Tab-separated table of C-alpha atoms in Angstrom:
chain	number	residue	atom	x	y	z
A	150	UNK	CA	21.989	0.807	-88.575
A	151	UNK	CA	25.677	0.568	-89.393
A	152	UNK	CA	26.440	0.938	-92.914
A	153	UNK	CA	29.286	-1.373	-94.260
A	154	UNK	CA	28.848	-0.994	-98.450
A	155	UNK	CA	28.479	2.301	-100.157
A	156	UNK	CA	28.252	2.250	-103.772
A	157	UNK	CA	28.699	5.258	-106.299
A	158	UNK	CA	27.200	4.280	-109.942
A	159	UNK	CA	29.178	6.518	-112.264
A	160	UNK	CA	32.715	7.440	-112.307
A	161	UNK	CA	31.995	10.894	-113.200
A	162	UNK	CA	33.016	14.174	-111.113
A	163	UNK	CA	30.104	13.729	-108.611
A	164	UNK	CA	30.935	10.238	-108.695
A	165	UNK	CA	34.590	10.618	-107.520
A	166	UNK	CA	33.520	13.678	-105.014
A	167	UNK	CA	30.905	11.333	-103.448
A	168	UNK	CA	33.576	8.617	-102.661
A	169	UNK	CA	35.926	10.960	-101.583
A	170	UNK	CA	33.471	12.473	-99.026
A	171	UNK	CA	33.176	9.087	-98.012
A	172	UNK	CA	36.457	9.005	-96.806
A	173	UNK	CA	36.403	12.072	-95.098
A	174	UNK	CA	33.237	11.826	-93.093
A	175	UNK	CA	34.933	8.867	-91.506
A	176	UNK	CA	33.440	6.355	-93.358
A	177	UNK	CA	35.381	2.641	-92.796
A	178	UNK	CA	33.488	0.505	-94.715
A	179	UNK	CA	33.641	-0.974	-98.383
A	180	UNK	CA	33.385	1.545	-101.199
A	181	UNK	CA	32.530	0.903	-104.575
A	182	UNK	CA	32.918	2.836	-107.747
A	183	UNK	CA	31.065	1.562	-110.776
A	184	UNK	CA	31.809	3.089	-114.087
A	185	UNK	CA	30.427	2.470	-117.700
A	186	UNK	CA	33.792	3.778	-118.958
A	187	UNK	CA	37.196	1.811	-118.975
A	188	UNK	CA	38.872	5.566	-118.169
A	189	UNK	CA	39.495	6.374	-114.563
A	190	UNK	CA	37.603	9.717	-113.492
A	191	UNK	CA	38.315	12.106	-115.851
A	192	UNK	CA	37.149	16.032	-115.765
A	193	UNK	CA	34.705	16.690	-118.520
A	194	UNK	CA	34.765	20.573	-119.309
A	195	UNK	CA	38.285	20.931	-120.830
A	196	UNK	CA	37.135	18.349	-123.308
A	197	UNK	CA	35.585	20.833	-125.652
A	198	UNK	CA	38.198	23.378	-124.381
A	199	UNK	CA	41.487	23.421	-123.660
A	200	UNK	CA	41.904	19.560	-125.072
A	201	UNK	CA	41.235	20.610	-128.787
A	202	UNK	CA	43.645	23.524	-128.643
A	203	UNK	CA	46.426	23.465	-131.064
A	204	UNK	CA	49.634	23.376	-128.876
A	205	UNK	CA	53.241	24.482	-129.456
A	206	UNK	CA	55.619	22.039	-131.003
A	207	UNK	CA	52.803	19.332	-131.616
A	208	UNK	CA	52.833	18.515	-127.670
A	209	UNK	CA	49.712	16.859	-126.681
A	210	UNK	CA	46.992	17.946	-124.297
A	211	UNK	CA	47.294	17.426	-120.854
A	212	UNK	CA	45.644	14.571	-118.544
A	213	UNK	CA	42.364	15.638	-117.275
A	214	UNK	CA	42.178	12.197	-115.014
A	215	UNK	CA	41.522	13.324	-111.345
A	216	UNK	CA	42.860	10.983	-109.731
A	217	UNK	CA	45.355	8.103	-110.601
A	218	UNK	CA	44.586	4.404	-110.002
A	219	UNK	CA	47.164	4.039	-107.002
A	220	UNK	CA	45.373	6.578	-105.096
A	221	UNK	CA	41.586	5.455	-105.579
A	222	UNK	CA	42.661	2.461	-104.566
A	223	UNK	CA	45.414	2.632	-101.861
A	224	UNK	CA	44.551	5.822	-100.492
A	225	UNK	CA	41.088	6.071	-100.391
A	226	UNK	CA	40.496	2.501	-100.494
A	227	UNK	CA	37.746	2.542	-103.538
A	228	UNK	CA	36.948	-1.043	-105.471
A	229	UNK	CA	37.091	-0.054	-109.033
A	230	UNK	CA	34.236	-1.840	-111.122
A	231	UNK	CA	35.143	0.201	-114.746
A	232	UNK	CA	34.162	-0.887	-118.409
A	233	UNK	CA	30.942	-2.188	-117.697
A	234	UNK	CA	27.910	0.060	-117.038
A	235	UNK	CA	25.201	-0.890	-114.386
A	236	UNK	CA	22.257	-2.467	-116.098
A	237	UNK	CA	19.378	-2.214	-113.182
A	238	UNK	CA	18.882	-1.230	-109.732
A	239	UNK	CA	16.798	-3.906	-107.274
A	240	UNK	CA	15.416	-1.280	-104.358
A	241	UNK	CA	13.770	-4.269	-102.459
A	242	UNK	CA	17.417	-6.371	-102.320
A	243	UNK	CA	19.405	-3.340	-102.381
A	244	UNK	CA	21.466	-4.321	-105.106
A	245	UNK	CA	23.200	-2.757	-108.484
A	246	UNK	CA	23.009	-5.241	-111.218
A	247	UNK	CA	25.863	-4.779	-113.228
A	248	UNK	CA	25.868	-7.245	-116.279
A	249	UNK	CA	24.719	-10.757	-114.442
A	250	UNK	CA	26.568	-9.674	-111.369
A	251	UNK	CA	24.951	-8.170	-108.094
A	252	UNK	CA	26.861	-5.532	-106.226
A	253	UNK	CA	25.232	-5.191	-103.013
A	254	UNK	CA	24.871	-1.816	-100.832
A	255	UNK	CA	23.584	-0.035	-97.927
A	256	UNK	CA	24.149	3.474	-98.868
A	257	UNK	CA	23.731	4.548	-103.067
A	258	UNK	CA	24.795	7.556	-104.614
A	259	UNK	CA	23.514	7.628	-108.577
A	260	UNK	CA	25.635	9.681	-110.758
A	261	UNK	CA	25.462	7.958	-114.029
A	262	UNK	CA	25.048	11.539	-115.544
A	263	UNK	CA	23.518	12.133	-118.877
A	264	UNK	CA	23.984	11.033	-122.421
A	265	UNK	CA	24.656	13.201	-125.592
A	266	UNK	CA	21.957	13.417	-127.945
A	267	UNK	CA	22.534	11.710	-131.255
A	268	UNK	CA	21.496	12.813	-134.736
A	269	UNK	CA	19.530	10.602	-136.880
A	270	UNK	CA	21.369	8.519	-139.767
A	271	UNK	CA	24.917	9.085	-138.568
A	272	UNK	CA	25.016	5.086	-137.681
A	273	UNK	CA	27.663	3.683	-139.800
A	274	UNK	CA	29.332	6.683	-141.223
A	275	UNK	CA	32.589	7.544	-139.553
A	276	UNK	CA	33.396	11.319	-138.986
A	277	UNK	CA	30.498	11.628	-137.376
A	278	UNK	CA	30.803	12.754	-133.088
A	279	UNK	CA	29.171	13.913	-130.005
A	280	UNK	CA	31.567	15.215	-127.674
A	281	UNK	CA	30.526	13.809	-124.285
A	282	UNK	CA	33.348	11.361	-123.164
A	283	UNK	CA	37.326	11.392	-123.400
A	284	UNK	CA	37.129	8.705	-126.171
A	285	UNK	CA	34.797	11.189	-128.285
A	286	UNK	CA	37.462	14.495	-127.660
A	287	UNK	CA	40.367	12.050	-128.756
A	288	UNK	CA	38.694	11.610	-132.008
A	289	UNK	CA	37.687	14.887	-132.184
A	290	UNK	CA	41.088	15.985	-131.777
A	291	UNK	CA	42.542	13.728	-134.218
A	292	UNK	CA	40.307	15.167	-137.066
A	293	UNK	CA	41.289	18.636	-135.957
A	294	UNK	CA	45.072	17.791	-136.605
A	295	UNK	CA	44.327	16.382	-140.116
A	296	UNK	CA	42.766	20.138	-141.499
A	297	UNK	CA	39.077	18.378	-141.196
A	298	UNK	CA	36.372	20.866	-143.073
A	299	UNK	CA	34.419	20.666	-139.836
A	300	UNK	CA	30.137	21.058	-139.432
A	301	UNK	CA	28.649	21.831	-136.033
A	302	UNK	CA	25.291	20.728	-135.415
A	303	UNK	CA	23.893	22.908	-132.630
A	304	UNK	CA	24.985	26.295	-131.615
A	305	UNK	CA	25.062	25.564	-127.863
A	306	UNK	CA	27.943	25.701	-125.538
A	307	UNK	CA	29.691	22.872	-126.558
A	308	UNK	CA	28.936	23.401	-130.076
A	309	UNK	CA	30.480	26.413	-130.010
A	310	UNK	CA	33.576	25.719	-128.352
A	311	UNK	CA	34.102	23.315	-130.433
A	312	UNK	CA	33.845	25.810	-133.689
A	313	UNK	CA	35.933	28.225	-131.690
A	314	UNK	CA	38.823	25.754	-131.078
A	315	UNK	CA	38.752	24.819	-135.193
A	316	UNK	CA	38.374	28.288	-136.249
A	317	UNK	CA	41.127	29.151	-133.922
A	318	UNK	CA	43.208	26.292	-135.977
A	319	UNK	CA	42.302	28.406	-138.866
A	320	UNK	CA	40.022	25.487	-140.301
A	321	UNK	CA	37.084	25.752	-142.779
A	322	UNK	CA	34.071	25.214	-139.726
A	323	UNK	CA	30.494	26.407	-140.315
A	324	UNK	CA	27.535	26.162	-137.267
A	325	UNK	CA	24.018	25.098	-137.527
A	326	UNK	CA	21.420	25.938	-135.743
A	327	UNK	CA	18.040	24.549	-135.726
A	328	UNK	CA	16.295	27.382	-133.982
A	329	UNK	CA	16.226	31.026	-135.306
A	330	UNK	CA	18.376	32.213	-132.144
A	331	UNK	CA	20.933	29.955	-130.421
A	332	UNK	CA	20.812	29.572	-126.310
A	333	UNK	CA	17.230	30.718	-126.211
A	334	UNK	CA	16.651	28.225	-123.225
A	335	UNK	CA	19.800	28.964	-121.778
A	336	UNK	CA	20.494	32.698	-121.404
A	337	UNK	CA	17.198	34.253	-123.720
A	338	UNK	CA	16.556	35.532	-126.796
A	339	UNK	CA	18.409	38.859	-126.896
A	340	UNK	CA	21.064	37.540	-125.086
A	341	UNK	CA	21.435	34.248	-126.986
A	342	UNK	CA	22.165	36.784	-130.015
A	343	UNK	CA	24.251	38.513	-128.446
A	344	UNK	CA	26.635	35.789	-127.507
A	345	UNK	CA	26.098	34.841	-130.983
A	346	UNK	CA	27.530	37.590	-132.450
A	347	UNK	CA	30.908	35.985	-131.168
A	348	UNK	CA	31.162	33.923	-134.086
A	349	UNK	CA	30.466	36.484	-136.982
A	350	UNK	CA	33.289	39.007	-134.856
A	351	UNK	CA	35.624	35.545	-135.155
A	352	UNK	CA	34.767	34.884	-138.627
A	353	UNK	CA	32.955	31.909	-138.318
A	354	UNK	CA	29.995	31.012	-140.189
A	355	UNK	CA	26.860	30.463	-138.174
A	356	UNK	CA	23.487	29.502	-139.985
A	357	UNK	CA	20.607	29.784	-137.839
A	358	UNK	CA	16.588	28.594	-138.221
A	359	UNK	CA	17.869	25.534	-140.890
A	360	UNK	CA	17.672	21.983	-139.822
A	361	UNK	CA	19.757	18.808	-140.744
A	362	UNK	CA	17.928	16.159	-142.957
A	363	UNK	CA	20.450	13.742	-143.833
A	364	UNK	CA	24.455	12.753	-144.021
A	365	UNK	CA	25.936	11.168	-147.053
A	366	UNK	CA	29.025	9.835	-147.507
A	367	UNK	CA	30.451	6.074	-148.361
A	368	UNK	CA	31.585	4.911	-145.167
A	369	UNK	CA	32.314	7.972	-143.907
A	370	UNK	CA	30.661	11.152	-144.072
A	371	UNK	CA	31.161	13.879	-146.690
A	372	UNK	CA	28.656	16.229	-146.708
A	373	UNK	CA	25.534	17.223	-144.514
A	374	UNK	CA	21.776	17.784	-146.315
A	375	UNK	CA	20.180	20.860	-144.838
A	376	UNK	CA	16.356	21.670	-144.720
A	377	UNK	CA	16.575	24.524	-147.030
A	378	UNK	CA	17.785	22.293	-149.825
A	379	UNK	CA	21.291	23.282	-149.634
A	380	UNK	CA	24.714	21.263	-148.559
A	381	UNK	CA	27.441	21.694	-147.117
A	382	UNK	CA	30.764	19.321	-147.375
A	383	UNK	CA	32.516	18.167	-144.414
A	384	UNK	CA	35.023	15.673	-143.424
A	385	UNK	CA	34.231	16.060	-139.657
A	386	UNK	CA	30.711	16.654	-137.990
A	387	UNK	CA	30.395	17.395	-134.178
A	388	UNK	CA	26.758	17.139	-132.966
A	389	UNK	CA	25.905	19.302	-130.196
A	390	UNK	CA	22.523	19.378	-129.662
A	391	UNK	CA	21.890	18.665	-126.052
A	392	UNK	CA	22.014	15.423	-123.731
A	393	UNK	CA	19.346	13.264	-122.022
A	394	UNK	CA	19.622	12.283	-118.169
A	395	UNK	CA	21.445	8.524	-118.073
A	396	UNK	CA	18.385	6.686	-116.589
A	397	UNK	CA	17.135	3.806	-118.810
A	398	UNK	CA	19.182	0.973	-116.077
A	399	UNK	CA	16.440	2.346	-113.598
A	400	UNK	CA	13.528	2.031	-115.506
A	401	UNK	CA	12.287	-0.899	-113.235
A	402	UNK	CA	13.800	0.260	-110.129
A	403	UNK	CA	10.746	2.010	-108.920
A	404	UNK	CA	12.554	5.226	-108.547
A	405	UNK	CA	10.524	8.304	-109.966
A	406	UNK	CA	12.144	9.402	-113.404
A	407	UNK	CA	11.148	12.779	-115.035
A	408	UNK	CA	13.856	14.474	-116.929
A	409	UNK	CA	16.119	12.831	-114.639
A	410	UNK	CA	16.309	10.696	-111.191
A	411	UNK	CA	13.722	13.109	-108.816
A	412	UNK	CA	14.770	13.999	-105.311
A	413	UNK	CA	14.001	16.366	-102.749
A	414	UNK	CA	16.034	18.945	-101.232
A	415	UNK	CA	18.955	16.940	-99.550
A	416	UNK	CA	18.988	14.658	-102.936
A	417	UNK	CA	17.360	11.802	-101.673
A	418	UNK	CA	15.180	9.456	-104.357
A	419	UNK	CA	12.715	8.765	-101.422
A	420	UNK	CA	13.867	5.327	-101.500
A	421	UNK	CA	15.687	3.893	-98.743
A	422	UNK	CA	19.444	4.323	-98.741
A	423	UNK	CA	19.116	5.862	-102.450
A	424	UNK	CA	20.434	9.308	-103.486
A	425	UNK	CA	21.388	11.158	-106.498
A	426	UNK	CA	24.262	13.571	-107.940
A	427	UNK	CA	25.192	15.397	-110.910
A	428	UNK	CA	23.740	15.802	-114.207
A	429	UNK	CA	21.272	13.002	-113.500
A	430	UNK	CA	19.895	14.350	-110.502
A	431	UNK	CA	16.652	16.672	-110.490
A	432	UNK	CA	16.494	17.998	-106.949
A	433	UNK	CA	14.364	20.924	-105.230
A	434	UNK	CA	16.588	23.554	-104.455
A	435	UNK	CA	15.015	25.869	-102.006
A	436	UNK	CA	16.941	28.949	-102.859
A	437	UNK	CA	14.548	29.082	-105.890
A	438	UNK	CA	12.185	27.170	-104.576
A	439	UNK	CA	11.861	24.660	-108.108
A	440	UNK	CA	12.948	21.370	-109.606
A	441	UNK	CA	16.369	21.818	-111.245
A	442	UNK	CA	18.730	19.954	-113.092
A	443	UNK	CA	22.010	21.175	-113.567
A	444	UNK	CA	24.859	19.901	-116.578
A	445	UNK	CA	27.125	22.059	-114.330
A	446	UNK	CA	31.013	20.995	-113.030
A	447	UNK	CA	30.312	23.083	-110.027
A	448	UNK	CA	26.813	21.581	-108.763
A	449	UNK	CA	27.955	18.183	-110.003
A	450	UNK	CA	31.332	18.267	-107.455
A	451	UNK	CA	28.813	19.958	-104.713
A	452	UNK	CA	25.909	17.349	-105.013
A	453	UNK	CA	28.652	14.341	-105.478
A	454	UNK	CA	30.022	15.245	-101.906
A	455	UNK	CA	26.509	16.163	-100.072
A	456	UNK	CA	24.841	13.318	-101.234
A	457	UNK	CA	27.823	11.121	-100.191
A	458	UNK	CA	27.122	12.667	-96.495
A	459	UNK	CA	23.457	12.590	-96.474
A	460	UNK	CA	23.113	8.902	-97.837
A	461	UNK	CA	25.484	7.561	-94.871
A	462	UNK	CA	24.194	9.905	-92.037
A	463	UNK	CA	20.483	10.639	-93.240
A	464	UNK	CA	19.469	11.836	-89.917
A	465	UNK	CA	21.911	14.312	-89.837
A	466	UNK	CA	21.077	15.155	-93.818
A	467	UNK	CA	21.705	18.959	-95.141
A	468	UNK	CA	19.777	20.407	-97.856
A	469	UNK	CA	21.600	21.413	-100.969
A	470	UNK	CA	20.709	24.747	-102.051
A	471	UNK	CA	22.524	26.592	-104.866
A	472	UNK	CA	23.058	29.269	-106.960
A	473	UNK	CA	23.347	27.906	-110.807
A	474	UNK	CA	26.555	28.803	-112.225
A	475	UNK	CA	28.172	27.780	-115.498
A	476	UNK	CA	31.060	29.073	-118.019
A	477	UNK	CA	31.998	28.850	-121.505
A	478	UNK	CA	35.207	29.662	-123.407
A	479	UNK	CA	34.873	31.093	-126.707
A	480	UNK	CA	37.652	31.820	-129.195
A	481	UNK	CA	39.482	34.766	-126.853
A	482	UNK	CA	36.357	35.227	-124.605
A	483	UNK	CA	34.746	33.696	-121.924
A	484	UNK	CA	30.663	33.708	-120.736
A	485	UNK	CA	29.404	33.102	-117.819
A	486	UNK	CA	26.307	32.714	-115.947
A	487	UNK	CA	24.932	32.943	-112.700
A	488	UNK	CA	21.486	31.894	-111.539
A	489	UNK	CA	18.414	30.799	-113.294
A	490	UNK	CA	17.193	32.411	-117.152
A	491	UNK	CA	13.713	32.737	-116.526
A	492	UNK	CA	12.904	36.327	-116.135
A	493	UNK	CA	10.634	39.138	-116.498
A	494	UNK	CA	13.156	41.550	-117.674
A	495	UNK	CA	16.620	41.356	-118.861
A	496	UNK	CA	18.686	44.973	-118.568
A	497	UNK	CA	22.349	45.492	-119.926
A	498	UNK	CA	23.677	47.095	-116.928
A	499	UNK	CA	27.364	47.627	-118.065
A	500	UNK	CA	28.825	47.861	-121.469
A	501	UNK	CA	27.322	47.675	-125.309
A	502	UNK	CA	26.412	44.657	-126.762
A	503	UNK	CA	27.059	45.566	-130.230
A	504	UNK	CA	30.393	47.291	-129.484
A	505	UNK	CA	31.934	46.234	-126.091
A	506	UNK	CA	33.824	42.719	-125.137
A	507	UNK	CA	32.695	43.048	-122.071
A	508	UNK	CA	29.187	43.379	-120.546
A	509	UNK	CA	26.893	42.606	-118.198
A	510	UNK	CA	23.296	41.619	-117.915
A	511	UNK	CA	21.074	41.042	-115.080
A	512	UNK	CA	17.869	39.099	-114.805
A	513	UNK	CA	14.622	39.946	-113.015
A	514	UNK	CA	11.843	37.667	-111.678
A	515	UNK	CA	9.433	39.894	-109.645
A	516	UNK	CA	11.174	42.193	-107.582
A	517	UNK	CA	14.375	39.655	-106.913
A	518	UNK	CA	17.426	39.251	-109.179
A	519	UNK	CA	17.207	36.060	-110.502
A	520	UNK	CA	20.464	35.711	-112.838
A	521	UNK	CA	23.641	37.438	-114.166
A	522	UNK	CA	25.062	37.043	-117.726
A	523	UNK	CA	28.719	38.318	-118.325
A	524	UNK	CA	30.875	38.244	-120.947
A	525	UNK	CA	34.958	38.635	-119.944
A	526	UNK	CA	33.215	40.018	-116.343
A	527	UNK	CA	35.359	37.629	-114.373
A	528	UNK	CA	35.797	40.228	-111.713
A	529	UNK	CA	32.379	40.548	-111.091
A	530	UNK	CA	30.399	37.750	-111.629
A	531	UNK	CA	30.806	36.054	-108.698
A	532	UNK	CA	29.764	38.940	-106.601
A	533	UNK	CA	26.610	38.837	-108.274
A	534	UNK	CA	26.590	34.596	-107.169
A	535	UNK	CA	26.736	36.609	-103.742
A	536	UNK	CA	23.838	38.829	-104.519
A	537	UNK	CA	21.547	35.786	-105.504
A	538	UNK	CA	22.559	33.625	-102.570
A	539	UNK	CA	21.126	36.098	-100.361
A	540	UNK	CA	18.139	36.484	-102.429
A	541	UNK	CA	18.868	40.041	-102.885
A	542	UNK	CA	16.007	42.474	-104.479
A	543	UNK	CA	16.538	43.992	-107.994
A	544	UNK	CA	16.476	47.614	-106.742
A	545	UNK	CA	19.802	46.342	-104.742
A	546	UNK	CA	21.115	44.428	-107.745
A	547	UNK	CA	20.984	47.364	-109.925
A	548	UNK	CA	22.666	49.501	-107.506
A	549	UNK	CA	25.256	47.313	-107.106
A	550	UNK	CA	25.407	47.053	-110.862
A	551	UNK	CA	26.183	51.193	-110.996
A	552	UNK	CA	28.580	51.266	-108.124
A	553	UNK	CA	30.531	48.379	-110.926
A	554	UNK	CA	29.688	50.181	-114.141
A	555	UNK	CA	32.716	50.531	-115.980
A	556	UNK	CA	31.611	51.633	-119.326
A	557	UNK	CA	28.188	53.079	-120.875
A	558	UNK	CA	24.853	51.074	-121.091
A	559	UNK	CA	24.138	50.375	-124.679
A	560	UNK	CA	20.461	52.126	-125.019
A	561	UNK	CA	19.144	49.537	-127.708
């Protein structure tokens, strides 16, 4: 059947790549991009990194917008429906409802991403923010420029980047983490502690094993109450405690929802014409033979493009198999990870976790290399991604690591 209407819900990176891919594939029908925010599609990683940095001479941050409205409308021929979220999906009629209006589709890509988890008790208090959108970043940057005493709740990657940015400005900042060790789900206990040590080295207080019991303030946050009975004075509270897939609008759609929109290896939802991509998609990754949902820039871009091509030509649909990859910038260091963190063994193969500013750790699952984590290992991380892509064995990975070793390995 000839497709005439291609609709993408979510003006995200994945959504943008989807509409671009549709045109590159030669699709000449109508393309509609629906987005909840009024902003054009923009790049999110810089919002917790470069966007918050103090620039010389009071310069403002660079724009993170990917494409101008002129390019989207005139060059790509995209109908932009921004500033109102999709409210439901009728798969029988093949319509996306935006408020009371219906947008018909022949092929649909869902790319609504994820929403930041919020902190109970923050309602009605200004100065308390998550960091998921451009508007969030603008508000946090203004507070940092005003010299706000800052408390970051959650020592994950986003929270740690915000804390590092505040510390580089010379501000009073404290990080709170409810777990005994940060980043356990992302990189494991030992390596989470190794990453967290960067905060101590840069003079940023990190308090683990303590929860937030409440916030106080008269219209604006003034202090954070903790589970150990203490309190921290604060002008700015940034909450970085994870995100939830934005699937609420799909509850009555008939799609399978389980920590995201569940898809097969081609990003197909099992419903005619409907595919998903980006943070909202939980798909079967053949390379690791498991369901995955990734909140990573690289996978969002790749999934958006492939989902569009598969939706428009399902008979030629290709599987999406990838080695997950993410990076995070703290202070003057870069943390990078490829693969999956589930491991039977984690071995440091280069450097000393306690003393060096550069190290490499490998993750083993069975007799196979499962992942690699580096601190300032930009010259080697993609080599390990290549090994993972070809399903390299553990012995092969160790041999490669020995050939690349730059410093003695810690015995701890």
